[in-house]
Amino acid sequence: AQKVTQAQTEISVVEKEDVTLDCVYETRDTTYYLFWYKQPPSGELVFLIRRNSFDEQNEISGRYSWNFQKSTSSFNFTITASQVVDSAVYFCALTKGSGTYKYIFGTGTRLKVLA
Amino acid sequence: EAGVAQSPRYKIIEKRQSVAFWCNPISGHATLYWYQQILGQGPKLLIQFQNNGVVDDSQLPKDRFSAERLKGVDSTLKIQPAKLEDSAVYLCASSLRAAGVGINEQFFGPGTRLTVL
């Protein structure tokens, strides 16, 4: 069975601090995809990144970076120099890499960035 | 490019009443999803359509929930009769395709917040 665990329920940081959101996943599939979505107070989930199981290269996009480690089944998300606009709930999701793509979401981490 | 549209944004009903939600996906997206997101939890897939056919409805409470996507474009999700535990945000998402070669990310609508009293 597939499972995504986001152990951090809520994190509060002061603006300009760095923050890492943890995501641990379980799957028996050798091919799978991992995602991060942001859910601001407006409610709409916004796609941030997709990573397939064969690509362990870390990725950086502006202040955002992602660390994918298959050895620990983790796909962590770091925000550098956080800003108030980063305040949102962040979800990690998993889907298998073949057949029909059914997303399994974690419970989310609420990030509060204080000015 | 227009995003995924949903209506209404908010709905308050009493238990045992019926309610329907509407979703219009991004133009050209073959796959449409309905999710239920209970407060403090991640979205849970209720049903997935590929064009107008159902791909996965294993987590849909079929005794009270139904969904259709008759022309392979927009979709409606209905609850009849509603229970207190149905209070949640109902999210619609779409993607270019759901299966086959390559994967496309899902694009989500703003959701409908349902309160059952």
PDB file of C-alpha atoms in Angstrom:
ATOM      1  CA  ALA A   1       0.000   0.000   0.000  1.00  0.00           C
ATOM      2  CA  GLN A   2       1.104   3.536  -0.627  1.00  0.00           C
ATOM      3  CA  LYS A   3       1.414   6.080   2.159  1.00  0.00           C
ATOM      4  CA  VAL A   4       2.699   9.612   2.629  1.00  0.00           C
ATOM      5  CA  THR A   5       3.647  10.929   6.058  1.00  0.00           C
ATOM      6  CA  GLN A   6       4.112  14.569   6.902  1.00  0.00           C
ATOM      7  CA  ALA A   7       4.944  14.439  10.583  1.00  0.00           C
ATOM      8  CA  GLN A   8       5.105  18.204  11.048  1.00  0.00           C
ATOM      9  CA  THR A   9       1.582  19.459  11.598  1.00  0.00           C
ATOM     10  CA  GLU A  10       2.490  23.110  11.955  1.00  0.00           C
ATOM     11  CA  ILE A  11       5.690  25.133  11.757  1.00  0.00           C
ATOM     12  CA  SER A  12       6.151  28.781  12.654  1.00  0.00           C
ATOM     13  CA  VAL A  13       9.198  30.759  11.555  1.00  0.00           C
ATOM     14  CA  VAL A  14      10.171  34.379  11.477  1.00  0.00           C
ATOM     15  CA  GLU A  15      10.525  35.998   8.088  1.00  0.00           C
ATOM     16  CA  LYS A  16      13.913  35.402   6.389  1.00  0.00           C
ATOM     17  CA  GLU A  17      14.499  32.173   8.267  1.00  0.00           C
ATOM     18  CA  ASP A  18      15.024  28.956   6.325  1.00  0.00           C
ATOM     19  CA  VAL A  19      12.538  26.156   6.878  1.00  0.00           C
ATOM     20  CA  THR A  20      12.393  22.505   5.812  1.00  0.00           C
ATOM     21  CA  LEU A  21       9.184  20.553   5.414  1.00  0.00           C
ATOM     22  CA  ASP A  22       9.550  16.808   5.737  1.00  0.00           C
ATOM     23  CA  CYS A  23       7.877  14.147   3.609  1.00  0.00           C
ATOM     24  CA  VAL A  24       8.346  10.408   4.029  1.00  0.00           C
ATOM     25  CA  TYR A  25       6.651   7.982   1.687  1.00  0.00           C
ATOM     26  CA  GLU A  26       5.990   4.266   1.399  1.00  0.00           C
ATOM     27  CA  THR A  27       5.487   2.358  -1.824  1.00  0.00           C
ATOM     28  CA  ARG A  28       6.270  -1.033  -3.291  1.00  0.00           C
ATOM     29  CA  ASP A  29       6.392   0.342  -6.810  1.00  0.00           C
ATOM     30  CA  THR A  30       9.772   0.820  -8.453  1.00  0.00           C
ATOM     31  CA  THR A  31       8.411   3.590 -10.637  1.00  0.00           C
ATOM     32  CA  TYR A  32       6.535   6.362  -8.924  1.00  0.00           C
ATOM     33  CA  TYR A  33       6.121  10.115  -8.809  1.00  0.00           C
ATOM     34  CA  LEU A  34       6.293  12.536  -5.935  1.00  0.00           C
ATOM     35  CA  PHE A  35       4.754  15.986  -5.798  1.00  0.00           C
ATOM     36  CA  TRP A  36       4.562  19.046  -3.630  1.00  0.00           C
ATOM     37  CA  TYR A  37       1.519  21.307  -3.632  1.00  0.00           C
ATOM     38  CA  LYS A  38       0.885  24.575  -1.828  1.00  0.00           C
ATOM     39  CA  GLN A  39      -2.571  25.427  -0.470  1.00  0.00           C
ATOM     40  CA  PRO A  40      -2.867  29.106   0.436  1.00  0.00           C
ATOM     41  CA  PRO A  41      -5.798  30.423   2.466  1.00  0.00           C
ATOM     42  CA  SER A  42      -7.814  30.794  -0.748  1.00  0.00           C
ATOM     43  CA  GLY A  43      -8.001  27.007  -0.836  1.00  0.00           C
ATOM     44  CA  GLU A  44      -6.731  26.217  -4.309  1.00  0.00           C
ATOM     45  CA  LEU A  45      -3.874  23.720  -4.430  1.00  0.00           C
ATOM     46  CA  VAL A  46      -0.966  25.035  -6.456  1.00  0.00           C
ATOM     47  CA  PHE A  47       1.465  22.637  -8.090  1.00  0.00           C
ATOM     48  CA  LEU A  48       5.094  23.195  -7.082  1.00  0.00           C
ATOM     49  CA  ILE A  49       7.144  20.251  -8.295  1.00  0.00           C
ATOM     50  CA  ARG A  50       7.032  16.735  -9.691  1.00  0.00           C
ATOM     51  CA  ARG A  51       9.843  14.225  -9.319  1.00  0.00           C
ATOM     52  CA  ASN A  52      10.013  10.674 -10.714  1.00  0.00           C
ATOM     53  CA  SER A  53      11.630   7.817  -8.850  1.00  0.00           C
ATOM     54  CA  PHE A  54      14.553   7.548 -11.241  1.00  0.00           C
ATOM     55  CA  ASP A  55      15.666  11.122 -10.833  1.00  0.00           C
ATOM     56  CA  GLU A  56      17.320  11.715  -7.466  1.00  0.00           C
ATOM     57  CA  GLN A  57      18.890  14.951  -8.505  1.00  0.00           C
ATOM     58  CA  ASN A  58      18.022  17.738  -6.147  1.00  0.00           C
ATOM     59  CA  GLU A  59      16.234  20.712  -7.607  1.00  0.00           C
ATOM     60  CA  ILE A  60      16.333  24.396  -6.869  1.00  0.00           C
ATOM     61  CA  SER A  61      13.812  26.942  -8.038  1.00  0.00           C
ATOM     62  CA  GLY A  62      14.440  30.381  -6.656  1.00  0.00           C
ATOM     63  CA  ARG A  63      14.019  30.199  -2.894  1.00  0.00           C
ATOM     64  CA  TYR A  64      12.607  26.678  -3.100  1.00  0.00           C
ATOM     65  CA  SER A  65      14.672  23.493  -3.115  1.00  0.00           C
ATOM     66  CA  TRP A  66      13.841  19.829  -2.912  1.00  0.00           C
ATOM     67  CA  ASN A  67      15.908  16.943  -1.586  1.00  0.00           C
ATOM     68  CA  PHE A  68      14.873  13.504  -2.850  1.00  0.00           C
ATOM     69  CA  GLN A  69      16.547  10.520  -1.139  1.00  0.00           C
ATOM     70  CA  LYS A  70      15.344   7.056  -2.078  1.00  0.00           C
ATOM     71  CA  SER A  71      17.531   5.479   0.606  1.00  0.00           C
ATOM     72  CA  THR A  72      15.411   7.110   3.289  1.00  0.00           C
ATOM     73  CA  SER A  73      12.181   7.358   1.237  1.00  0.00           C
ATOM     74  CA  SER A  74      12.095  11.082   1.778  1.00  0.00           C
ATOM     75  CA  PHE A  75      11.296  14.066  -0.390  1.00  0.00           C
ATOM     76  CA  ASN A  76      11.912  17.143   1.709  1.00  0.00           C
ATOM     77  CA  PHE A  77      11.151  20.712   0.758  1.00  0.00           C
ATOM     78  CA  THR A  78      13.206  23.711   1.889  1.00  0.00           C
ATOM     79  CA  ILE A  79      12.245  27.357   1.649  1.00  0.00           C
ATOM     80  CA  THR A  80      15.196  29.712   1.961  1.00  0.00           C
ATOM     81  CA  ALA A  81      14.706  33.202   3.359  1.00  0.00           C
ATOM     82  CA  SER A  82      11.023  32.619   4.014  1.00  0.00           C
ATOM     83  CA  GLN A  83       8.475  35.351   3.346  1.00  0.00           C
ATOM     84  CA  VAL A  84       5.033  36.034   4.740  1.00  0.00           C
ATOM     85  CA  VAL A  85       3.533  35.039   1.381  1.00  0.00           C
ATOM     86  CA  ASP A  86       4.906  31.542   1.921  1.00  0.00           C
ATOM     87  CA  SER A  87       2.352  31.034   4.687  1.00  0.00           C
ATOM     88  CA  ALA A  88       0.153  28.155   3.547  1.00  0.00           C
ATOM     89  CA  VAL A  89      -0.457  24.459   3.975  1.00  0.00           C
ATOM     90  CA  TYR A  90       1.969  22.346   2.008  1.00  0.00           C
ATOM     91  CA  PHE A  91       1.094  18.846   0.812  1.00  0.00           C
ATOM     92  CA  CYS A  92       3.332  16.078  -0.372  1.00  0.00           C
ATOM     93  CA  ALA A  93       1.741  13.502  -2.688  1.00  0.00           C
ATOM     94  CA  LEU A  94       2.660  10.173  -4.269  1.00  0.00           C
ATOM     95  CA  THR A  95       1.423   8.223  -7.247  1.00  0.00           C
ATOM     96  CA  LYS A  96       2.600   5.065  -8.922  1.00  0.00           C
ATOM     97  CA  GLY A  97       4.297   5.384 -12.257  1.00  0.00           C
ATOM     98  CA  SER A  98       2.090   3.227 -14.439  1.00  0.00           C
ATOM     99  CA  GLY A  99      -1.515   2.389 -14.976  1.00  0.00           C
ATOM    100  CA  THR A 100      -3.856   5.063 -13.713  1.00  0.00           C
ATOM    101  CA  TYR A 101      -2.395   7.830 -11.641  1.00  0.00           C
ATOM    102  CA  LYS A 102      -4.071   7.999  -8.259  1.00  0.00           C
ATOM    103  CA  TYR A 103      -2.604  10.591  -5.943  1.00  0.00           C
ATOM    104  CA  ILE A 104      -2.077   9.765  -2.285  1.00  0.00           C
ATOM    105  CA  PHE A 105      -1.711  12.955  -0.252  1.00  0.00           C
ATOM    106  CA  GLY A 106      -0.090  13.467   3.109  1.00  0.00           C
ATOM    107  CA  THR A 107      -1.915  15.300   5.866  1.00  0.00           C
ATOM    108  CA  GLY A 108      -0.098  18.536   5.125  1.00  0.00           C
ATOM    109  CA  THR A 109       2.159  20.893   7.045  1.00  0.00           C
ATOM    110  CA  ARG A 110       0.857  24.343   7.943  1.00  0.00           C
ATOM    111  CA  LEU A 111       3.624  26.909   7.622  1.00  0.00           C
ATOM    112  CA  LYS A 112       3.250  30.259   9.334  1.00  0.00           C
ATOM    113  CA  VAL A 113       5.791  32.900   8.468  1.00  0.00           C
ATOM    114  CA  LEU A 114       5.712  35.778  10.919  1.00  0.00           C
ATOM    115  CA  ALA A 115       6.769  39.288   9.951  1.00  0.00           C
TER     116      ALA A 115
ATOM    117  CA  GLU B   1      -5.591  29.946 -19.851  1.00  0.00           C
ATOM    118  CA  ALA B   2      -8.638  29.602 -17.630  1.00  0.00           C
ATOM    119  CA  GLY B   3      -8.251  27.373 -14.600  1.00  0.00           C
ATOM    120  CA  VAL B   4     -10.571  24.784 -13.126  1.00  0.00           C
ATOM    121  CA  ALA B   5     -13.909  26.353 -12.248  1.00  0.00           C
ATOM    122  CA  GLN B   6     -16.145  25.171  -9.417  1.00  0.00           C
ATOM    123  CA  SER B   7     -19.465  26.311  -8.063  1.00  0.00           C
ATOM    124  CA  PRO B   8     -20.818  27.091  -5.624  1.00  0.00           C
ATOM    125  CA  ARG B   9     -17.911  28.186  -3.436  1.00  0.00           C
ATOM    126  CA  TYR B  10     -19.863  27.676  -0.223  1.00  0.00           C
ATOM    127  CA  LYS B  11     -22.917  25.659   0.698  1.00  0.00           C
ATOM    128  CA  ILE B  12     -24.710  25.153   3.969  1.00  0.00           C
ATOM    129  CA  ILE B  13     -27.394  22.487   4.238  1.00  0.00           C
ATOM    130  CA  GLU B  14     -29.090  20.447   6.902  1.00  0.00           C
ATOM    131  CA  LYS B  15     -28.498  16.753   7.271  1.00  0.00           C
ATOM    132  CA  ARG B  16     -30.570  14.529   5.032  1.00  0.00           C
ATOM    133  CA  GLN B  17     -30.826  17.261   2.400  1.00  0.00           C
ATOM    134  CA  SER B  18     -29.330  16.912  -1.068  1.00  0.00           C
ATOM    135  CA  VAL B  19     -26.583  18.996  -2.621  1.00  0.00           C
ATOM    136  CA  ALA B  20     -24.787  19.165  -5.960  1.00  0.00           C
ATOM    137  CA  PHE B  21     -21.454  20.622  -6.967  1.00  0.00           C
ATOM    138  CA  TRP B  22     -20.328  21.567 -10.432  1.00  0.00           C
ATOM    139  CA  CYS B  23     -16.882  21.522 -12.000  1.00  0.00           C
ATOM    140  CA  ASN B  24     -15.584  22.728 -15.346  1.00  0.00           C
ATOM    141  CA  PRO B  25     -12.031  21.501 -16.014  1.00  0.00           C
ATOM    142  CA  ILE B  26      -9.308  23.169 -18.022  1.00  0.00           C
ATOM    143  CA  SER B  27     -10.086  22.987 -21.723  1.00  0.00           C
ATOM    144  CA  GLY B  28      -8.590  19.916 -23.331  1.00  0.00           C
ATOM    145  CA  HIS B  29      -8.016  18.033 -20.099  1.00  0.00           C
ATOM    146  CA  ALA B  30      -9.275  14.502 -20.493  1.00  0.00           C
ATOM    147  CA  THR B  31      -9.065  13.539 -16.851  1.00  0.00           C
ATOM    148  CA  LEU B  32     -11.173  14.934 -14.051  1.00  0.00           C
ATOM    149  CA  TYR B  33     -10.953  14.176 -10.354  1.00  0.00           C
ATOM    150  CA  TRP B  34     -13.174  14.863  -7.355  1.00  0.00           C
ATOM    151  CA  TYR B  35     -11.530  14.993  -3.942  1.00  0.00           C
ATOM    152  CA  GLN B  36     -12.904  15.362  -0.442  1.00  0.00           C
ATOM    153  CA  GLN B  37     -10.744  17.355   1.961  1.00  0.00           C
ATOM    154  CA  ILE B  38     -11.809  17.219   5.586  1.00  0.00           C
ATOM    155  CA  LEU B  39     -10.434  19.959   7.806  1.00  0.00           C
ATOM    156  CA  GLY B  40      -6.867  19.199   8.834  1.00  0.00           C
ATOM    157  CA  GLN B  41      -6.431  16.383   6.356  1.00  0.00           C
ATOM    158  CA  GLY B  42      -5.066  15.938   2.874  1.00  0.00           C
ATOM    159  CA  PRO B  43      -7.377  15.550  -0.114  1.00  0.00           C
ATOM    160  CA  LYS B  44      -8.872  12.098  -0.562  1.00  0.00           C
ATOM    161  CA  LEU B  45      -9.792  10.945  -4.052  1.00  0.00           C
ATOM    162  CA  LEU B  46     -13.496  10.195  -4.463  1.00  0.00           C
ATOM    163  CA  ILE B  47     -13.754   9.547  -8.170  1.00  0.00           C
ATOM    164  CA  GLN B  48     -11.651   9.855 -11.302  1.00  0.00           C
ATOM    165  CA  PHE B  49     -12.947  10.209 -14.867  1.00  0.00           C
ATOM    166  CA  GLN B  50     -11.109   9.672 -18.103  1.00  0.00           C
ATOM    167  CA  ASN B  51     -13.235  11.557 -20.639  1.00  0.00           C
ATOM    168  CA  ASN B  52     -16.735  10.427 -19.668  1.00  0.00           C
ATOM    169  CA  GLY B  53     -15.771   7.048 -18.237  1.00  0.00           C
ATOM    170  CA  VAL B  54     -15.065   6.238 -14.585  1.00  0.00           C
ATOM    171  CA  VAL B  55     -11.487   5.118 -13.956  1.00  0.00           C
ATOM    172  CA  ASP B  56     -11.577   4.831 -10.164  1.00  0.00           C
ATOM    173  CA  ASP B  57     -14.453   5.250  -7.729  1.00  0.00           C
ATOM    174  CA  SER B  58     -13.242   2.866  -5.053  1.00  0.00           C
ATOM    175  CA  GLN B  59     -13.460   5.493  -2.301  1.00  0.00           C
ATOM    176  CA  LEU B  60     -16.793   6.969  -3.304  1.00  0.00           C
ATOM    177  CA  PRO B  61     -19.584   6.216  -0.780  1.00  0.00           C
ATOM    178  CA  LYS B  62     -21.936   5.026  -3.470  1.00  0.00           C
ATOM    179  CA  ASP B  63     -24.937   4.768  -1.194  1.00  0.00           C
ATOM    180  CA  ARG B  64     -25.114   8.552  -0.986  1.00  0.00           C
ATOM    181  CA  PHE B  65     -22.596  10.016  -3.442  1.00  0.00           C
ATOM    182  CA  SER B  66     -22.880  10.052  -7.213  1.00  0.00           C
ATOM    183  CA  ALA B  67     -20.979  11.798  -9.974  1.00  0.00           C
ATOM    184  CA  GLU B  68     -21.278  12.117 -13.692  1.00  0.00           C
ATOM    185  CA  ARG B  69     -19.395  13.599 -16.585  1.00  0.00           C
ATOM    186  CA  LEU B  70     -21.808  13.040 -19.428  1.00  0.00           C
ATOM    187  CA  LYS B  71     -20.104  14.837 -22.309  1.00  0.00           C
ATOM    188  CA  GLY B  72     -16.553  14.343 -21.118  1.00  0.00           C
ATOM    189  CA  VAL B  73     -16.199  17.965 -20.134  1.00  0.00           C
ATOM    190  CA  ASP B  74     -17.851  19.354 -17.013  1.00  0.00           C
ATOM    191  CA  SER B  75     -18.938  17.229 -14.109  1.00  0.00           C
ATOM    192  CA  THR B  76     -21.350  17.208 -11.195  1.00  0.00           C
ATOM    193  CA  LEU B  77     -20.958  15.559  -7.822  1.00  0.00           C
ATOM    194  CA  LYS B  78     -24.097  14.913  -5.784  1.00  0.00           C
ATOM    195  CA  ILE B  79     -24.685  13.930  -2.191  1.00  0.00           C
ATOM    196  CA  GLN B  80     -28.099  12.548  -1.259  1.00  0.00           C
ATOM    197  CA  PRO B  81     -28.826  12.466   1.635  1.00  0.00           C
ATOM    198  CA  ALA B  82     -26.064  14.436   3.340  1.00  0.00           C
ATOM    199  CA  LYS B  83     -24.639  13.473   6.725  1.00  0.00           C
ATOM    200  CA  LEU B  84     -22.812  15.581   9.275  1.00  0.00           C
ATOM    201  CA  GLU B  85     -19.535  13.848   8.417  1.00  0.00           C
ATOM    202  CA  ASP B  86     -19.806  15.058   4.814  1.00  0.00           C
ATOM    203  CA  SER B  87     -18.801  18.543   5.958  1.00  0.00           C
ATOM    204  CA  ALA B  88     -15.620  19.191   4.000  1.00  0.00           C
ATOM    205  CA  VAL B  89     -14.145  21.007   1.038  1.00  0.00           C
ATOM    206  CA  TYR B  90     -14.829  19.272  -2.261  1.00  0.00           C
ATOM    207  CA  LEU B  91     -12.058  19.843  -4.727  1.00  0.00           C
ATOM    208  CA  CYS B  92     -12.148  19.265  -8.435  1.00  0.00           C
ATOM    209  CA  ALA B  93      -8.945  18.785 -10.409  1.00  0.00           C
ATOM    210  CA  SER B  94      -8.076  18.041 -14.011  1.00  0.00           C
ATOM    211  CA  SER B  95      -5.065  16.840 -15.939  1.00  0.00           C
ATOM    212  CA  LEU B  96      -4.275  16.192 -19.572  1.00  0.00           C
ATOM    213  CA  ARG B  97      -4.424  12.448 -19.034  1.00  0.00           C
ATOM    214  CA  ALA B  98      -4.411  10.020 -16.161  1.00  0.00           C
ATOM    215  CA  ALA B  99      -2.700   7.004 -17.565  1.00  0.00           C
ATOM    216  CA  GLY B 100      -0.334   5.807 -20.224  1.00  0.00           C
ATOM    217  CA  VAL B 101       3.043   7.244 -21.049  1.00  0.00           C
ATOM    218  CA  GLY B 102       4.144  10.111 -18.901  1.00  0.00           C
ATOM    219  CA  ILE B 103       2.278  11.819 -16.134  1.00  0.00           C
ATOM    220  CA  ASN B 104       0.746  15.249 -15.991  1.00  0.00           C
ATOM    221  CA  GLU B 105       0.279  17.227 -12.858  1.00  0.00           C
ATOM    222  CA  GLN B 106      -3.215  17.920 -11.637  1.00  0.00           C
ATOM    223  CA  PHE B 107      -4.611  21.426 -11.612  1.00  0.00           C
ATOM    224  CA  PHE B 108      -7.067  22.161  -8.838  1.00  0.00           C
ATOM    225  CA  GLY B 109     -10.109  24.380  -8.604  1.00  0.00           C
ATOM    226  CA  PRO B 110     -10.861  26.608  -5.585  1.00  0.00           C
ATOM    227  CA  GLY B 111     -13.150  24.027  -4.035  1.00  0.00           C
ATOM    228  CA  THR B 112     -16.648  24.061  -2.564  1.00  0.00           C
ATOM    229  CA  ARG B 113     -16.856  24.294   1.194  1.00  0.00           C
ATOM    230  CA  LEU B 114     -19.829  22.235   2.396  1.00  0.00           C
ATOM    231  CA  THR B 115     -21.222  22.585   5.895  1.00  0.00           C
ATOM    232  CA  VAL B 116     -23.834  20.066   6.988  1.00  0.00           C
ATOM    233  CA  LEU B 117     -25.813  21.115  10.074  1.00  0.00           C
TER     234      LEU B 117
END
